[in-house]
Amino acid sequence: MPVMSHSDIQPASAPALACSSAIALSTIGARAWLVEAPGGFDLSAQRRIWSLARLLQADEAVEALIPGVTNLLVLFRHIPEDEAAVRASLHAAWDQAQAISPQGKLIEIPVYYGGEHATDLDAVCRHTGFSAREVVRRHHQSEYTVFALGSAPGFGYLHGLDPQLATPRKKVPSLSMLKGTVTIGGAQAGVSALTGPNGWNAIGFAELEVFDPMAESPALMAPGDRIRFLAQRIEL
């Protein structure tokens, strides 16, 4: 079963298919395929994933599309009969996908940096070699892009962290990190959506609801939104 109708996407030529073979394709169950973009945690790759999702929306064979961090889960309505055709069509769609920049909203988040909730700020300082004040400065002077929502309702994976602030996630997670905690996890930044276990590094706290199930739009963030952290208070 082809992924796209022939009117939407033409099969890729051999050279194009070879070029696009850098994407990784894998199956999850009988009806779902995961498309992983080549490269790392990269904004251009994410923009192309958004473009691919937009292309595949027109395919009646597709039941659902779930964009992730530089990947896209494609769920078909029925089990595809021809695996080779699915692979060829997904490669062809990727070749056609041009990076797009969604016109997301700007969200400004006031943050209390340091203090009792910044339980991992010292660990970030030790890993990066920066002072606490420099970590805070670099964190709030960046602008972030929401790549995807996941892990917990409303949680946004944020791209844009100063690469020199990247700090590995903790081997032993905090058991009860408060929702609203501002965190660093590897090369990503985030704001915890729920109170509970969390392996990201806490450097501050924001008094806001990342997810409100009673709101007209339950999630504060959406893919493509831009995030600015404002240093409302710094306690070091």
PDB file of C-alpha atoms in Angstrom:
ATOM      1  CA  MET A   1       0.000   0.000   0.000  1.00  0.00           C
ATOM      2  CA  PRO A   2       1.638   3.284  -1.043  1.00  0.00           C
ATOM      3  CA  VAL A   3       1.998   6.012   1.512  1.00  0.00           C
ATOM      4  CA  MET A   4       1.016   8.838  -0.813  1.00  0.00           C
ATOM      5  CA  SER A   5      -1.153   8.942  -3.897  1.00  0.00           C
ATOM      6  CA  HIS A   6       0.793   9.225  -7.148  1.00  0.00           C
ATOM      7  CA  SER A   7      -0.706  12.648  -7.718  1.00  0.00           C
ATOM      8  CA  ASP A   8       0.909  13.873  -4.522  1.00  0.00           C
ATOM      9  CA  ILE A   9       4.348  12.267  -4.604  1.00  0.00           C
ATOM     10  CA  GLN A  10       6.218  10.668  -7.436  1.00  0.00           C
ATOM     11  CA  PRO A  11       8.667   7.833  -6.708  1.00  0.00           C
ATOM     12  CA  ALA A  12      12.191   9.097  -6.166  1.00  0.00           C
ATOM     13  CA  SER A  13      14.815   8.510  -8.789  1.00  0.00           C
ATOM     14  CA  ALA A  14      17.720   6.204  -7.899  1.00  0.00           C
ATOM     15  CA  PRO A  15      20.165   9.046  -7.109  1.00  0.00           C
ATOM     16  CA  ALA A  16      17.566  10.850  -5.004  1.00  0.00           C
ATOM     17  CA  LEU A  17      16.683   7.658  -3.174  1.00  0.00           C
ATOM     18  CA  ALA A  18      20.340   7.064  -2.397  1.00  0.00           C
ATOM     19  CA  CYS A  19      20.620  10.585  -1.056  1.00  0.00           C
ATOM     20  CA  SER A  20      17.539  10.212   1.137  1.00  0.00           C
ATOM     21  CA  SER A  21      18.574   6.774   2.421  1.00  0.00           C
ATOM     22  CA  ALA A  22      20.186   8.562   5.383  1.00  0.00           C
ATOM     23  CA  ILE A  23      16.745   8.638   7.008  1.00  0.00           C
ATOM     24  CA  ALA A  24      16.152   5.671   9.272  1.00  0.00           C
ATOM     25  CA  LEU A  25      12.893   3.758   8.854  1.00  0.00           C
ATOM     26  CA  SER A  26      11.610   1.254  11.372  1.00  0.00           C
ATOM     27  CA  THR A  27       8.305  -0.410  12.132  1.00  0.00           C
ATOM     28  CA  ILE A  28       6.427  -0.175  15.416  1.00  0.00           C
ATOM     29  CA  GLY A  29       3.833  -2.883  15.311  1.00  0.00           C
ATOM     30  CA  ALA A  30       2.124  -3.754  12.041  1.00  0.00           C
ATOM     31  CA  ARG A  31       0.679  -0.348  11.068  1.00  0.00           C
ATOM     32  CA  ALA A  32       3.164   2.243  12.343  1.00  0.00           C
ATOM     33  CA  TRP A  33       6.417   3.416  10.801  1.00  0.00           C
ATOM     34  CA  LEU A  34       8.964   5.679  12.440  1.00  0.00           C
ATOM     35  CA  VAL A  35      10.860   8.091  10.206  1.00  0.00           C
ATOM     36  CA  GLU A  36      14.042   9.420  11.817  1.00  0.00           C
ATOM     37  CA  ALA A  37      15.796  12.376  10.221  1.00  0.00           C
ATOM     38  CA  PRO A  38      19.537  12.164   9.607  1.00  0.00           C
ATOM     39  CA  GLY A  39      21.826  14.141  11.874  1.00  0.00           C
ATOM     40  CA  GLY A  40      21.441  15.122  15.482  1.00  0.00           C
ATOM     41  CA  PHE A  41      19.269  17.486  17.497  1.00  0.00           C
ATOM     42  CA  ASP A  42      19.074  20.031  14.699  1.00  0.00           C
ATOM     43  CA  LEU A  43      16.543  22.761  13.885  1.00  0.00           C
ATOM     44  CA  SER A  44      16.756  22.294  10.119  1.00  0.00           C
ATOM     45  CA  ALA A  45      16.035  18.567  10.520  1.00  0.00           C
ATOM     46  CA  GLN A  46      13.038  19.344  12.722  1.00  0.00           C
ATOM     47  CA  ARG A  47      11.660  21.836  10.203  1.00  0.00           C
ATOM     48  CA  ARG A  48      11.893  19.163   7.521  1.00  0.00           C
ATOM     49  CA  ILE A  49      10.054  16.704   9.786  1.00  0.00           C
ATOM     50  CA  TRP A  50       7.237  19.266  10.103  1.00  0.00           C
ATOM     51  CA  SER A  51       7.218  19.580   6.305  1.00  0.00           C
ATOM     52  CA  LEU A  52       7.047  15.805   5.892  1.00  0.00           C
ATOM     53  CA  ALA A  53       4.071  15.659   8.260  1.00  0.00           C
ATOM     54  CA  ARG A  54       2.308  18.334   6.239  1.00  0.00           C
ATOM     55  CA  LEU A  55       2.865  16.363   3.023  1.00  0.00           C
ATOM     56  CA  LEU A  56       1.580  13.115   4.503  1.00  0.00           C
ATOM     57  CA  GLN A  57      -1.596  14.733   5.891  1.00  0.00           C
ATOM     58  CA  ALA A  58      -3.124  14.484   2.421  1.00  0.00           C
ATOM     59  CA  ASP A  59      -2.730  10.710   2.258  1.00  0.00           C
ATOM     60  CA  GLU A  60      -6.001   8.896   2.969  1.00  0.00           C
ATOM     61  CA  ALA A  61      -4.046   5.765   3.889  1.00  0.00           C
ATOM     62  CA  VAL A  62      -2.578   7.553   6.923  1.00  0.00           C
ATOM     63  CA  GLU A  63      -4.639   7.534  10.117  1.00  0.00           C
ATOM     64  CA  ALA A  64      -2.380   9.660  12.328  1.00  0.00           C
ATOM     65  CA  LEU A  65       0.922  11.538  12.298  1.00  0.00           C
ATOM     66  CA  ILE A  66       2.868  12.148  15.498  1.00  0.00           C
ATOM     67  CA  PRO A  67       5.908  14.417  15.133  1.00  0.00           C
ATOM     68  CA  GLY A  68       8.644  13.844  17.685  1.00  0.00           C
ATOM     69  CA  VAL A  69      12.123  15.234  18.172  1.00  0.00           C
ATOM     70  CA  THR A  70      13.614  14.946  14.647  1.00  0.00           C
ATOM     71  CA  ASN A  71      11.321  12.006  13.940  1.00  0.00           C
ATOM     72  CA  LEU A  72       7.796  11.311  12.726  1.00  0.00           C
ATOM     73  CA  LEU A  73       5.540   8.385  13.601  1.00  0.00           C
ATOM     74  CA  VAL A  74       3.271   7.464  10.684  1.00  0.00           C
ATOM     75  CA  LEU A  75       0.256   5.320  11.596  1.00  0.00           C
ATOM     76  CA  PHE A  76      -1.629   3.707   8.718  1.00  0.00           C
ATOM     77  CA  ARG A  77      -5.344   2.872   8.765  1.00  0.00           C
ATOM     78  CA  HIS A  78      -4.608  -0.667   7.593  1.00  0.00           C
ATOM     79  CA  ILE A  79      -1.593  -2.945   7.594  1.00  0.00           C
ATOM     80  CA  PRO A  80       0.385  -2.067   4.424  1.00  0.00           C
ATOM     81  CA  GLU A  81       0.559  -4.965   1.997  1.00  0.00           C
ATOM     82  CA  ASP A  82       3.843  -3.945   0.355  1.00  0.00           C
ATOM     83  CA  GLU A  83       6.679  -2.966   2.712  1.00  0.00           C
ATOM     84  CA  ALA A  84       8.968  -2.000  -0.171  1.00  0.00           C
ATOM     85  CA  ALA A  85       6.330   0.420  -1.500  1.00  0.00           C
ATOM     86  CA  VAL A  86       6.015   2.037   1.924  1.00  0.00           C
ATOM     87  CA  ARG A  87       9.765   2.518   2.146  1.00  0.00           C
ATOM     88  CA  ALA A  88       9.973   3.965  -1.370  1.00  0.00           C
ATOM     89  CA  SER A  89       7.076   6.347  -0.763  1.00  0.00           C
ATOM     90  CA  LEU A  90       8.472   7.592   2.550  1.00  0.00           C
ATOM     91  CA  HIS A  91      11.858   8.181   0.944  1.00  0.00           C
ATOM     92  CA  ALA A  92      10.148  10.030  -1.911  1.00  0.00           C
ATOM     93  CA  ALA A  93       8.154  12.145   0.525  1.00  0.00           C
ATOM     94  CA  TRP A  94      11.327  13.006   2.443  1.00  0.00           C
ATOM     95  CA  ASP A  95      12.998  14.077  -0.817  1.00  0.00           C
ATOM     96  CA  GLN A  96      10.105  16.435  -1.490  1.00  0.00           C
ATOM     97  CA  ALA A  97       9.916  17.825   2.022  1.00  0.00           C
ATOM     98  CA  GLN A  98      11.362  21.317   2.251  1.00  0.00           C
ATOM     99  CA  ALA A  99      12.196  22.785   5.652  1.00  0.00           C
ATOM    100  CA  ILE A 100       9.378  25.010   6.895  1.00  0.00           C
ATOM    101  CA  SER A 101       9.232  27.458   9.787  1.00  0.00           C
ATOM    102  CA  PRO A 102       5.832  27.415  11.515  1.00  0.00           C
ATOM    103  CA  GLN A 103       4.696  30.835  12.689  1.00  0.00           C
ATOM    104  CA  GLY A 104       4.475  29.852  16.311  1.00  0.00           C
ATOM    105  CA  LYS A 105       3.712  32.238  19.131  1.00  0.00           C
ATOM    106  CA  LEU A 106       6.297  33.767  21.454  1.00  0.00           C
ATOM    107  CA  ILE A 107       5.945  32.623  25.067  1.00  0.00           C
ATOM    108  CA  GLU A 108       7.825  34.512  27.769  1.00  0.00           C
ATOM    109  CA  ILE A 109       8.372  32.584  30.986  1.00  0.00           C
ATOM    110  CA  PRO A 110       9.505  34.423  34.144  1.00  0.00           C
ATOM    111  CA  VAL A 111      11.951  32.257  36.094  1.00  0.00           C
ATOM    112  CA  TYR A 112      13.270  32.220  39.649  1.00  0.00           C
ATOM    113  CA  TYR A 113      16.838  31.065  39.052  1.00  0.00           C
ATOM    114  CA  GLY A 114      18.685  29.408  41.909  1.00  0.00           C
ATOM    115  CA  GLY A 115      17.164  28.960  45.329  1.00  0.00           C
ATOM    116  CA  GLU A 116      15.579  25.870  46.830  1.00  0.00           C
ATOM    117  CA  HIS A 117      14.236  24.446  43.566  1.00  0.00           C
ATOM    118  CA  ALA A 118      17.537  24.699  41.643  1.00  0.00           C
ATOM    119  CA  THR A 119      18.780  21.455  43.130  1.00  0.00           C
ATOM    120  CA  ASP A 120      21.121  20.653  40.235  1.00  0.00           C
ATOM    121  CA  LEU A 121      22.587  24.077  39.514  1.00  0.00           C
ATOM    122  CA  ASP A 122      25.844  23.169  41.270  1.00  0.00           C
ATOM    123  CA  ALA A 123      26.100  19.981  39.189  1.00  0.00           C
ATOM    124  CA  VAL A 124      25.620  21.984  35.980  1.00  0.00           C
ATOM    125  CA  CYS A 125      28.352  24.373  37.135  1.00  0.00           C
ATOM    126  CA  ARG A 126      30.742  21.504  37.819  1.00  0.00           C
ATOM    127  CA  HIS A 127      30.043  19.912  34.447  1.00  0.00           C
ATOM    128  CA  THR A 128      30.311  23.095  32.372  1.00  0.00           C
ATOM    129  CA  GLY A 129      32.994  24.894  34.374  1.00  0.00           C
ATOM    130  CA  PHE A 130      30.840  28.031  34.509  1.00  0.00           C
ATOM    131  CA  SER A 131      29.813  29.976  37.576  1.00  0.00           C
ATOM    132  CA  ALA A 132      26.158  29.819  38.590  1.00  0.00           C
ATOM    133  CA  ARG A 133      25.681  33.386  37.419  1.00  0.00           C
ATOM    134  CA  GLU A 134      27.145  32.525  33.997  1.00  0.00           C
ATOM    135  CA  VAL A 135      24.917  29.458  33.676  1.00  0.00           C
ATOM    136  CA  VAL A 136      21.878  31.611  34.399  1.00  0.00           C
ATOM    137  CA  ARG A 137      22.995  34.316  31.979  1.00  0.00           C
ATOM    138  CA  ARG A 138      23.563  31.900  29.130  1.00  0.00           C
ATOM    139  CA  HIS A 139      20.295  30.095  29.808  1.00  0.00           C
ATOM    140  CA  HIS A 140      18.007  33.117  29.763  1.00  0.00           C
ATOM    141  CA  GLN A 141      19.766  34.943  26.916  1.00  0.00           C
ATOM    142  CA  SER A 142      18.902  32.210  24.411  1.00  0.00           C
ATOM    143  CA  GLU A 143      15.672  31.888  22.453  1.00  0.00           C
ATOM    144  CA  TYR A 144      14.243  28.390  22.229  1.00  0.00           C
ATOM    145  CA  THR A 145      12.054  26.551  19.736  1.00  0.00           C
ATOM    146  CA  VAL A 146       9.517  23.920  20.785  1.00  0.00           C
ATOM    147  CA  PHE A 147      10.384  20.825  18.748  1.00  0.00           C
ATOM    148  CA  ALA A 148       7.670  18.509  20.033  1.00  0.00           C
ATOM    149  CA  LEU A 149       5.416  17.712  22.976  1.00  0.00           C
ATOM    150  CA  GLY A 150       5.739  14.446  24.819  1.00  0.00           C
ATOM    151  CA  SER A 151       6.940  12.539  27.885  1.00  0.00           C
ATOM    152  CA  ALA A 152       4.160  14.190  29.939  1.00  0.00           C
ATOM    153  CA  PRO A 153       1.064  16.176  28.881  1.00  0.00           C
ATOM    154  CA  GLY A 154       2.192  19.590  27.674  1.00  0.00           C
ATOM    155  CA  PHE A 155       5.913  19.001  28.143  1.00  0.00           C
ATOM    156  CA  GLY A 156       7.896  20.745  25.408  1.00  0.00           C
ATOM    157  CA  TYR A 157      11.294  19.633  24.156  1.00  0.00           C
ATOM    158  CA  LEU A 158      13.167  22.893  23.637  1.00  0.00           C
ATOM    159  CA  HIS A 159      15.971  23.508  21.146  1.00  0.00           C
ATOM    160  CA  GLY A 160      18.257  26.525  21.486  1.00  0.00           C
ATOM    161  CA  LEU A 161      20.241  25.814  24.636  1.00  0.00           C
ATOM    162  CA  ASP A 162      23.756  27.232  24.542  1.00  0.00           C
ATOM    163  CA  PRO A 163      25.798  24.129  23.557  1.00  0.00           C
ATOM    164  CA  GLN A 164      28.261  24.845  26.350  1.00  0.00           C
ATOM    165  CA  LEU A 165      25.462  24.425  28.898  1.00  0.00           C
ATOM    166  CA  ALA A 166      24.597  20.901  27.734  1.00  0.00           C
ATOM    167  CA  THR A 167      24.668  18.645  30.793  1.00  0.00           C
ATOM    168  CA  PRO A 168      23.843  14.908  30.797  1.00  0.00           C
ATOM    169  CA  ARG A 169      20.675  13.805  32.489  1.00  0.00           C
ATOM    170  CA  LYS A 170      21.098  12.463  35.999  1.00  0.00           C
ATOM    171  CA  LYS A 171      21.824   8.783  36.523  1.00  0.00           C
ATOM    172  CA  VAL A 172      19.583   8.854  39.599  1.00  0.00           C
ATOM    173  CA  PRO A 173      16.459  10.964  38.980  1.00  0.00           C
ATOM    174  CA  SER A 174      14.866  13.265  41.495  1.00  0.00           C
ATOM    175  CA  LEU A 175      11.842  11.469  42.919  1.00  0.00           C
ATOM    176  CA  SER A 176       9.507  14.448  43.256  1.00  0.00           C
ATOM    177  CA  MET A 177      10.536  17.398  41.109  1.00  0.00           C
ATOM    178  CA  LEU A 178       7.849  20.098  41.140  1.00  0.00           C
ATOM    179  CA  LYS A 179       5.934  21.005  38.020  1.00  0.00           C
ATOM    180  CA  GLY A 180       7.246  24.312  36.716  1.00  0.00           C
ATOM    181  CA  THR A 181      10.864  23.405  37.412  1.00  0.00           C
ATOM    182  CA  VAL A 182      13.157  24.802  34.716  1.00  0.00           C
ATOM    183  CA  THR A 183      15.582  22.140  33.582  1.00  0.00           C
ATOM    184  CA  ILE A 184      18.468  21.126  31.340  1.00  0.00           C
ATOM    185  CA  GLY A 185      18.578  17.614  29.903  1.00  0.00           C
ATOM    186  CA  GLY A 186      21.537  16.979  27.625  1.00  0.00           C
ATOM    187  CA  ALA A 187      21.360  19.527  24.794  1.00  0.00           C
ATOM    188  CA  GLN A 188      17.730  20.372  25.555  1.00  0.00           C
ATOM    189  CA  ALA A 189      15.926  22.712  27.902  1.00  0.00           C
ATOM    190  CA  GLY A 190      12.504  22.194  29.421  1.00  0.00           C
ATOM    191  CA  VAL A 191       9.905  23.085  32.024  1.00  0.00           C
ATOM    192  CA  SER A 192       8.495  20.136  33.957  1.00  0.00           C
ATOM    193  CA  ALA A 193       4.801  19.661  33.326  1.00  0.00           C
ATOM    194  CA  LEU A 194       3.995  17.387  36.266  1.00  0.00           C
ATOM    195  CA  THR A 195       5.321  16.823  39.771  1.00  0.00           C
ATOM    196  CA  GLY A 196       7.119  13.509  39.947  1.00  0.00           C
ATOM    197  CA  PRO A 197      10.325  11.631  39.073  1.00  0.00           C
ATOM    198  CA  ASN A 198      12.583  13.585  36.725  1.00  0.00           C
ATOM    199  CA  GLY A 199      16.131  12.982  35.513  1.00  0.00           C
ATOM    200  CA  TRP A 200      16.728  16.447  34.094  1.00  0.00           C
ATOM    201  CA  ASN A 201      18.864  19.033  35.890  1.00  0.00           C
ATOM    202  CA  ALA A 202      16.879  21.636  37.858  1.00  0.00           C
ATOM    203  CA  ILE A 203      18.265  25.195  37.656  1.00  0.00           C
ATOM    204  CA  GLY A 204      15.198  27.309  38.445  1.00  0.00           C
ATOM    205  CA  PHE A 205      11.458  27.487  38.856  1.00  0.00           C
ATOM    206  CA  ALA A 206       8.562  29.087  36.955  1.00  0.00           C
ATOM    207  CA  GLU A 207       5.124  29.653  38.459  1.00  0.00           C
ATOM    208  CA  LEU A 208       2.980  28.671  35.502  1.00  0.00           C
ATOM    209  CA  GLU A 209       0.757  25.878  34.243  1.00  0.00           C
ATOM    210  CA  VAL A 210       2.389  24.105  31.333  1.00  0.00           C
ATOM    211  CA  PHE A 211      -0.734  21.938  30.978  1.00  0.00           C
ATOM    212  CA  ASP A 212      -4.293  22.745  32.050  1.00  0.00           C
ATOM    213  CA  PRO A 213      -6.818  20.052  31.022  1.00  0.00           C
ATOM    214  CA  MET A 214      -9.714  22.470  31.600  1.00  0.00           C
ATOM    215  CA  ALA A 215      -8.374  25.182  29.290  1.00  0.00           C
ATOM    216  CA  GLU A 216      -9.565  25.632  25.699  1.00  0.00           C
ATOM    217  CA  SER A 217      -5.974  24.883  24.626  1.00  0.00           C
ATOM    218  CA  PRO A 218      -4.725  22.564  27.384  1.00  0.00           C
ATOM    219  CA  ALA A 219      -1.035  22.731  26.436  1.00  0.00           C
ATOM    220  CA  LEU A 220       0.730  26.055  26.848  1.00  0.00           C
ATOM    221  CA  MET A 221       3.273  25.172  24.162  1.00  0.00           C
ATOM    222  CA  ALA A 222       2.933  23.872  20.622  1.00  0.00           C
ATOM    223  CA  PRO A 223       5.546  22.723  18.100  1.00  0.00           C
ATOM    224  CA  GLY A 224       7.105  25.745  16.428  1.00  0.00           C
ATOM    225  CA  ASP A 225       6.479  28.112  19.348  1.00  0.00           C
ATOM    226  CA  ARG A 226       9.361  30.268  20.559  1.00  0.00           C
ATOM    227  CA  ILE A 227      10.281  30.427  24.234  1.00  0.00           C
ATOM    228  CA  ARG A 228      12.091  33.170  26.113  1.00  0.00           C
ATOM    229  CA  PHE A 229      13.051  32.727  29.766  1.00  0.00           C
ATOM    230  CA  LEU A 230      13.022  35.954  31.765  1.00  0.00           C
ATOM    231  CA  ALA A 231      15.195  36.242  34.868  1.00  0.00           C
ATOM    232  CA  GLN A 232      12.528  37.428  37.304  1.00  0.00           C
ATOM    233  CA  ARG A 233      14.700  36.675  40.327  1.00  0.00           C
ATOM    234  CA  ILE A 234      18.202  35.270  40.765  1.00  0.00           C
ATOM    235  CA  GLU A 235      19.101  33.713  44.097  1.00  0.00           C
ATOM    236  CA  LEU A 236      22.676  32.380  44.103  1.00  0.00           C
TER     237      LEU A 236
END
